[in-house]
XYZ file of C-alpha atoms in Angstrom:
548
model
C 61.371 63.315 96.471
C 60.574 67.005 95.959
C 58.489 68.698 98.635
C 59.945 66.481 101.384
C 59.333 67.295 105.042
C 61.835 68.423 107.639
C 59.947 67.065 110.670
C 61.160 63.935 112.426
C 59.712 60.533 111.501
C 57.882 60.309 114.837
C 56.168 63.694 114.350
C 55.257 62.739 110.798
C 53.670 59.427 111.839
C 51.741 61.148 114.617
C 50.516 63.880 112.276
C 49.469 61.271 109.700
C 47.652 59.142 112.312
C 45.814 62.215 113.615
C 44.801 63.288 110.073
C 43.510 59.787 109.212
C 41.562 59.664 112.465
C 39.799 62.942 111.604
C 38.672 61.839 108.158
C 35.419 60.272 107.026
C 34.745 59.433 103.403
C 31.403 58.256 101.999
C 29.209 57.961 98.921
C 25.435 58.300 98.815
C 23.610 55.599 96.833
C 19.942 55.732 95.901
C 17.273 55.363 93.264
C 16.441 58.473 91.188
C 14.097 60.888 93.032
C 14.837 59.513 96.503
C 16.166 62.980 97.405
C 19.904 62.368 97.165
C 20.916 65.782 95.854
C 18.728 67.438 98.499
C 20.317 65.391 101.301
C 23.791 66.230 99.936
C 22.974 69.939 100.028
C 21.621 69.743 103.593
C 24.747 67.938 104.814
C 26.789 70.766 103.273
C 24.498 73.284 104.946
C 25.111 71.746 108.393
C 28.824 71.549 107.649
C 28.791 75.308 107.051
C 30.045 74.693 103.505
C 27.122 76.592 101.987
C 24.813 79.209 103.478
C 21.611 78.226 101.699
C 20.566 75.006 100.007
C 19.112 75.362 96.503
C 16.023 73.442 95.422
C 16.960 70.476 93.212
C 15.077 71.453 90.077
C 15.944 75.123 90.458
C 13.721 77.530 88.560
C 14.433 81.044 87.364
C 17.111 82.734 89.415
C 16.996 80.248 92.322
C 20.396 78.822 93.200
C 21.522 75.804 91.216
C 22.525 72.846 93.394
C 26.204 72.894 94.269
C 26.893 69.301 93.274
C 25.296 69.433 89.779
C 27.532 71.412 87.436
C 27.032 70.133 83.921
C 24.649 72.077 81.670
C 22.554 69.013 80.854
C 22.170 68.231 84.571
C 20.813 71.718 85.181
C 18.360 71.378 82.279
C 17.022 68.015 83.412
C 17.338 68.425 87.188
C 19.264 65.161 87.587
C 22.799 64.224 88.618
C 24.640 62.392 85.839
C 28.261 62.726 86.922
C 29.884 62.052 90.257
C 31.456 65.014 92.008
C 33.477 65.311 95.192
C 32.609 67.689 97.992
C 35.085 68.150 100.839
C 34.122 70.125 103.945
C 34.793 70.281 107.687
C 32.204 69.613 110.379
C 33.318 70.167 113.966
C 36.736 68.444 114.112
C 36.043 66.072 111.187
C 37.074 66.443 107.529
C 34.396 64.899 105.337
C 34.864 63.759 101.732
C 31.399 63.268 100.262
C 31.414 61.432 96.934
C 28.214 62.474 95.202
C 27.033 59.876 92.679
C 24.447 59.823 89.883
C 21.097 58.321 90.865
C 19.955 57.682 87.281
C 20.400 54.006 86.376
C 21.925 54.868 82.988
C 24.961 56.138 84.895
C 25.425 53.267 87.326
C 28.920 52.506 85.992
C 30.117 55.941 87.142
C 28.675 55.093 90.559
C 30.477 51.691 90.626
C 33.776 53.492 90.029
C 33.055 56.064 92.736
C 32.253 53.301 95.246
C 35.791 51.995 94.654
C 37.013 55.192 96.356
C 34.494 55.150 99.238
C 35.022 53.817 102.776
C 31.317 54.058 103.704
C 27.997 54.256 101.874
C 24.763 55.990 102.805
C 21.771 54.168 101.329
C 18.946 56.634 100.816
C 15.378 55.318 100.693
C 12.091 57.036 99.961
C 9.738 56.259 102.898
C 6.817 55.754 100.497
C 8.638 53.479 98.041
C 11.123 51.522 100.173
C 13.815 49.581 98.319
C 13.937 50.280 94.580
C 15.798 48.484 91.739
C 18.736 50.915 91.445
C 19.314 50.875 95.216
C 19.401 47.065 95.237
C 21.916 47.010 92.380
C 24.239 49.489 94.113
C 23.817 47.663 97.420
C 25.250 44.550 95.731
C 28.349 46.542 94.741
C 28.746 47.712 98.358
C 28.408 44.134 99.550
C 30.980 42.963 96.995
C 33.414 45.582 98.349
C 32.330 45.034 102.003
C 31.520 48.718 102.420
C 29.634 49.647 105.644
C 26.109 50.844 104.822
C 24.148 53.476 106.743
C 20.472 53.856 105.828
C 18.622 57.174 105.778
C 14.869 56.798 105.240
C 13.849 60.082 103.657
C 10.609 61.994 103.000
C 9.078 61.176 106.399
C 7.153 64.456 106.070
C 5.046 62.856 103.302
C 2.633 59.917 103.461
C 4.735 56.729 103.495
C 4.908 53.095 104.531
C 5.076 51.920 108.140
C 8.615 52.269 109.572
C 8.580 48.656 110.867
C 7.656 47.418 107.375
C 10.578 49.350 105.884
C 12.992 47.706 108.345
C 11.563 44.242 107.574
C 12.085 44.841 103.863
C 15.782 45.698 104.354
C 16.283 42.530 106.383
C 14.334 40.115 104.185
C 15.385 41.434 100.755
C 19.000 42.488 101.347
C 19.917 40.052 104.114
C 21.172 43.053 106.078
C 20.309 43.435 109.759
C 18.778 46.889 110.354
C 19.227 48.704 113.692
C 17.163 51.869 114.074
C 19.359 54.527 115.701
C 16.382 56.865 115.913
C 12.654 56.312 115.620
C 10.110 58.662 114.031
C 7.294 60.334 115.960
C 4.448 60.465 113.447
C 4.780 60.734 109.666
C 3.469 62.834 106.794
C 1.904 66.083 108.012
C 2.206 64.731 111.571
C 5.967 64.078 111.493
C 7.124 65.775 114.704
C 10.651 64.500 115.255
C 12.672 61.446 116.259
C 13.584 59.562 119.426
C 17.265 58.662 119.798
C 17.179 55.027 120.935
C 20.614 55.149 122.534
C 20.214 58.284 124.662
C 16.377 58.072 125.096
C 16.353 61.704 124.003
C 13.621 63.225 121.842
C 14.588 65.648 119.065
C 11.651 67.792 117.942
C 11.921 69.850 114.768
C 10.376 73.122 113.709
C 10.130 73.850 110.013
C 12.684 76.413 108.927
C 12.597 78.858 106.046
C 13.256 77.026 102.789
C 16.942 76.147 102.489
C 17.868 77.072 106.076
C 18.757 74.824 109.035
C 15.701 73.500 110.930
C 15.491 74.475 114.590
C 15.733 71.541 116.991
C 14.526 71.079 120.539
C 15.961 68.260 122.653
C 14.101 66.776 125.613
C 14.387 63.631 127.684
C 11.744 60.993 126.877
C 10.678 61.243 130.537
C 10.327 65.079 130.457
C 6.693 66.006 131.349
C 6.873 68.993 128.954
C 7.076 66.537 126.046
C 3.368 65.651 126.389
C 2.489 69.328 125.978
C 4.484 69.613 122.742
C 3.546 66.349 120.995
C 0.149 64.680 120.582
C -0.150 61.785 123.061
C -1.251 59.189 120.458
C 1.759 59.911 118.207
C 4.199 59.690 121.101
C 2.611 56.548 122.574
C 2.675 54.777 119.197
C 6.378 55.629 118.697
C 7.243 54.361 122.210
C 5.247 51.147 121.644
C 7.062 50.478 118.345
C 10.431 51.135 120.008
C 9.588 48.619 122.717
C 8.902 46.055 119.971
C 12.370 46.756 118.537
C 13.991 46.448 121.986
C 12.205 43.121 122.522
C 13.590 41.838 119.186
C 16.947 41.984 120.960
C 19.353 43.043 118.202
C 22.388 44.975 119.436
C 24.136 47.855 117.699
C 27.474 46.185 116.967
C 29.992 48.539 115.303
C 32.157 45.625 114.125
C 29.150 44.188 112.282
C 28.451 47.653 110.803
C 32.034 47.885 109.493
C 31.802 44.333 108.090
C 28.724 45.405 106.065
C 26.398 43.012 107.943
C 24.381 45.480 110.033
C 23.014 48.835 108.889
C 22.247 51.690 111.308
C 18.921 53.229 110.201
C 17.868 56.880 110.517
C 14.542 58.558 109.741
C 14.117 62.119 108.543
C 13.261 64.551 105.788
C 16.071 66.154 103.825
C 13.755 68.722 102.224
C 12.599 70.118 105.589
C 15.931 69.387 107.378
C 14.213 67.130 109.936
C 16.665 64.545 111.238
C 19.654 65.580 109.101
C 21.881 66.824 111.934
C 21.191 63.808 114.255
C 22.030 61.564 111.304
C 25.279 63.410 110.526
C 26.417 63.372 114.164
C 25.736 59.648 114.635
C 27.166 58.744 111.211
C 30.484 60.494 111.927
C 30.719 58.689 115.266
C 30.094 55.217 113.755
C 31.561 55.473 110.248
C 34.713 53.669 109.259
C 37.906 55.733 109.134
C 40.089 55.395 105.997
C 41.045 51.725 105.770
C 43.873 49.593 104.343
C 43.456 48.860 100.614
C 44.258 45.763 98.534
C 47.197 46.055 96.154
C 49.796 44.008 94.270
C 51.830 44.262 97.478
C 49.077 43.029 99.848
C 47.090 45.383 102.082
C 48.438 48.934 102.151
C 47.957 50.686 105.493
C 46.929 54.381 105.390
C 49.848 55.032 107.774
C 52.379 53.670 105.245
C 55.062 56.335 105.035
C 55.064 56.968 101.268
C 52.135 58.618 99.481
C 50.002 56.390 97.251
C 46.600 56.716 95.625
C 44.580 55.665 92.586
C 42.577 57.393 89.847
C 38.897 56.454 90.102
C 37.366 59.053 87.799
C 38.334 61.329 84.918
C 36.317 64.345 83.847
C 36.832 66.627 80.861
C 35.668 70.238 80.630
C 34.483 70.737 84.208
C 35.297 74.381 83.573
C 34.173 75.179 79.978
C 36.227 78.407 79.993
C 39.482 76.502 80.449
C 38.711 73.246 78.582
C 40.408 71.390 81.408
C 40.645 67.688 82.185
C 40.727 66.515 85.772
C 41.758 63.153 87.222
C 40.150 62.414 90.603
C 42.611 60.592 92.879
C 41.693 58.860 96.127
C 44.614 59.204 98.574
C 45.246 55.784 100.178
C 48.446 56.187 102.188
C 50.976 58.740 103.402
C 50.798 62.492 103.030
C 50.289 64.094 99.633
C 51.992 67.456 99.059
C 51.767 70.024 96.298
C 54.691 69.833 93.823
C 55.695 66.329 94.915
C 57.084 63.938 92.297
C 55.329 60.579 92.106
C 55.746 57.389 90.093
C 53.003 56.322 87.662
C 52.711 52.542 88.212
C 51.365 51.649 84.742
C 53.994 53.515 82.687
C 56.844 53.713 85.228
C 57.202 57.462 84.518
C 57.939 60.093 87.178
C 55.351 62.892 87.284
C 55.508 66.200 89.153
C 52.078 67.121 90.517
C 52.264 70.892 90.351
C 48.652 72.086 90.477
C 46.630 69.710 92.648
C 43.124 70.926 93.446
C 40.676 70.526 96.272
C 37.276 70.101 94.686
C 33.920 71.382 95.734
C 31.465 70.754 92.906
C 32.783 73.047 90.170
C 34.815 75.274 92.524
C 38.515 74.618 93.047
C 41.245 75.695 95.370
C 44.906 74.700 95.106
C 45.575 72.027 97.688
C 48.774 72.173 99.721
C 48.476 68.700 101.230
C 46.043 65.782 101.517
C 45.747 62.629 103.585
C 44.255 59.118 103.266
C 40.516 59.356 102.668
C 40.825 62.670 100.788
C 40.149 63.094 97.084
C 42.265 65.485 95.041
C 41.924 66.684 91.476
C 44.960 66.562 89.182
C 45.254 68.240 85.810
C 45.223 65.449 83.274
C 47.041 66.123 80.018
C 46.088 62.638 78.794
C 48.490 60.537 80.881
C 45.991 59.067 83.359
C 43.492 56.237 82.938
C 40.835 55.037 85.366
C 42.443 52.619 87.840
C 45.983 54.062 87.559
C 48.099 54.022 90.740
C 50.434 56.882 91.756
C 52.987 56.273 94.496
C 56.172 57.422 96.236
C 58.752 54.975 97.624
C 58.477 51.231 97.042
C 56.226 50.253 94.138
C 52.576 49.580 94.857
C 49.698 49.020 92.417
C 46.080 49.029 93.577
C 43.458 46.667 92.183
C 42.036 48.037 88.945
C 38.424 49.118 88.484
C 36.460 46.801 86.176
C 34.244 47.855 83.230
C 30.765 46.334 83.268
C 28.889 44.866 80.336
C 27.109 47.488 78.189
C 23.618 46.797 76.821
C 23.202 49.446 74.102
C 25.475 49.793 71.054
C 25.441 52.512 68.370
C 27.735 53.635 65.581
C 28.791 57.237 66.193
C 28.836 58.946 62.781
C 30.583 62.223 62.033
C 28.789 63.624 58.947
C 31.248 66.523 58.598
C 34.763 65.336 57.577
C 36.245 68.818 58.162
C 35.379 68.443 61.892
C 37.279 65.130 62.197
C 40.076 66.609 64.320
C 37.609 67.856 66.976
C 35.548 64.672 66.638
C 38.621 62.545 67.361
C 39.688 64.748 70.301
C 36.178 64.619 71.835
C 35.798 60.840 71.421
C 39.246 60.148 72.918
C 38.725 62.446 75.904
C 35.226 61.145 76.666
C 36.509 57.563 76.358
C 39.252 58.362 78.881
C 36.598 59.623 81.255
C 34.646 56.385 81.030
C 31.519 58.353 80.017
C 30.852 55.408 77.685
C 32.914 52.484 76.463
C 34.322 52.818 72.954
C 34.568 49.782 70.672
C 36.030 49.513 67.162
C 35.173 47.342 64.161
C 37.761 44.657 63.390
C 37.596 45.869 59.761
C 40.136 48.753 59.832
C 38.418 50.501 56.907
C 35.401 51.163 59.165
C 36.832 54.004 61.239
C 33.682 55.218 63.026
C 33.708 54.284 66.699
C 30.974 52.234 68.358
C 29.519 53.717 71.555
C 28.636 51.077 74.156
C 26.643 52.043 77.233
C 24.361 50.779 79.967
C 21.586 53.267 79.132
C 20.398 55.447 76.249
C 20.860 58.640 78.253
C 24.638 58.036 78.340
C 24.708 58.150 74.526
C 22.648 61.351 74.481
C 25.048 62.954 76.963
C 28.034 62.066 74.735
C 26.303 63.637 71.706
C 25.347 66.715 73.743
C 28.897 67.143 75.037
C 30.507 66.596 71.614
C 28.327 69.382 70.231
C 28.633 71.809 73.176
C 32.221 71.196 74.276
C 33.918 70.220 70.993
C 31.659 71.873 68.370
C 30.876 68.596 66.558
C 27.401 67.450 65.496
C 27.053 63.664 65.276
C 24.541 60.993 64.304
C 23.819 57.810 66.273
C 23.014 54.616 64.384
C 21.719 51.799 66.626
C 23.321 48.385 66.001
C 20.681 46.039 67.411
C 22.898 44.207 69.927
C 22.056 43.868 73.630
C 24.781 41.697 75.171
C 28.594 42.000 75.257
C 31.118 39.432 76.460
C 34.911 39.566 76.750
C 36.919 36.433 75.944
C 39.210 35.137 78.676
C 42.482 34.478 76.884
C 41.863 37.092 74.176
C 42.504 36.711 70.435
C 44.439 33.446 70.836
C 41.388 31.691 72.293
C 39.106 33.234 69.662
C 41.353 32.010 66.815
C 41.114 28.432 68.150
C 37.321 28.515 67.804
C 37.294 29.552 64.155
C 34.170 31.085 62.616
C 31.362 32.110 64.970
C 27.761 32.684 63.912
C 25.025 35.031 65.220
C 27.390 37.498 66.853
C 29.761 40.302 65.887
C 33.404 40.513 66.958
C 34.733 43.979 67.797
C 37.813 45.377 69.622
C 37.670 47.389 72.820
C 39.928 50.372 73.589
C 42.577 47.963 74.929
C 42.552 45.892 71.707
C 40.791 42.909 73.279
C 38.109 40.918 71.452
C 34.510 41.576 72.510
C 31.600 39.517 71.208
C 28.278 41.312 70.674
C 25.040 39.288 70.716
C 21.515 40.266 69.740
C 20.129 38.575 72.851
C 20.856 36.104 75.673
C 19.533 33.240 73.534
C 22.332 33.767 70.960
C 24.874 33.934 73.793
C 23.643 30.647 75.282
C 23.765 29.036 71.824
C 27.467 29.957 71.500
C 28.169 28.555 74.988
C 26.598 25.240 73.937
C 28.533 25.125 70.637
C 31.868 26.071 72.262
C 31.783 25.011 75.938
C 35.564 25.544 76.303
C 35.371 29.240 75.371
C 35.418 31.233 78.618
C 33.405 34.451 78.436
C 33.166 37.289 80.966
C 30.551 40.021 81.442
C 33.181 42.204 83.159
C 36.200 43.464 81.231
C 39.504 42.179 82.609
C 41.384 44.852 84.584
C 44.182 46.405 82.544
C 47.676 47.217 83.730
C 50.687 48.501 81.782
C 48.916 48.847 78.399
C 48.167 52.060 76.504
C 44.604 52.319 75.125
C 43.835 52.703 71.410
C 42.981 56.233 70.301
C 40.649 57.053 67.442
């Protein structure tokens, strides 16, 4: 292996164990407008990674948010791609996986959660649980990811804190445990009481984008009554006593099993409660954990490096027309210039220019450890779900594709631009920006775009025009449901002719049935009860995808 170390095995194991112990990796999940990008920026601010946080929908010459880099994101003030932000806070190295909040991009979020060890569920205090949050919570539950809840916008009129806790318990079946409790809300939000230390943290509004100043006092300190209105303080203490009487304990094992969620209150926009949240989160969060693979659970302390690709992104830097594969390191130590095996193709690859990512900024990375995310230049050899490893072969569980709900022909009206059209479609398909399907009639060469939401299709058109210089037309197909066939073409051939649906091929040459509605799907199930259909594409290994 190139780039091998000269230290003894014992030193190496100790260094690896220490590095894993220092790392925390998490994704933030939320509904649009819950304040996710703002919270991300404030966490970076406290980590010293940026000096001033930019307002989300930046106007004029105000700073654009660090985690939103794509032109369309800046225009619309939303996050539509997941980025990775790595920074140090005290003695901890944090990998923050920023995810899109918009529901049209939930598939990108599903993939990012595959690389996360912890999730922060962000709620708007006025709205409580919202549809997108529930959907992403289910993915966390499926993967048994520990969930920490931050109830945001406490500086605005909102619902009662006790009601918000009840909702989490009754609707998600998740036991909430309030780590801190708010004193007042809206205009009267004064600070929080730490339930474990019985310490009060009072906040003073800071200049926009700066760290809020905090004052810490004991709950028994007589000075507290001079700083906070008696009725606000008494109400907070009374509510805390109710919580204490309910008798739930803060059990870290239950947190790591995804059964209990520590809850924090604050306001990301004004910085109230962000630092107490970050401190407590880093103390309780799960360190990088063992991952499932073809070879059983792989321990982060396994000697050889291994990791998997969970995201691909083209043209992060428009000047260089680059393509980056995001790799989650799962075991061992990664080093610049090391040679790794590509599990799907069996090829050896030298990783010569690995990058540490921070939004759009890069720095060449010398080494990385389990829990870290690195960016690799991708000349077209990587697919989502690919495993890279050193030493004995290991292959991590693939990342499934979910069922799209919108289907459109993508037409290229200018034949002379076909070369760029093909390049753009192939690269965006690699990224997983949308799923690409093909007609079974080979004479129909135009690809079919399949997506969860309309905005995904608009983004593909926008990027084809801006990044590849190709104008395209979308032609809706009128289908709403897609199903893969377990057993593939062989099973489909047994059934013979099928009515009220269209058969297409996916990028891995598997049959996909498109239905106009659920009623047509149910009709097929009744007519052919032996045909097994799946709403999630089977995970692929060892097969090259079809290119346009």
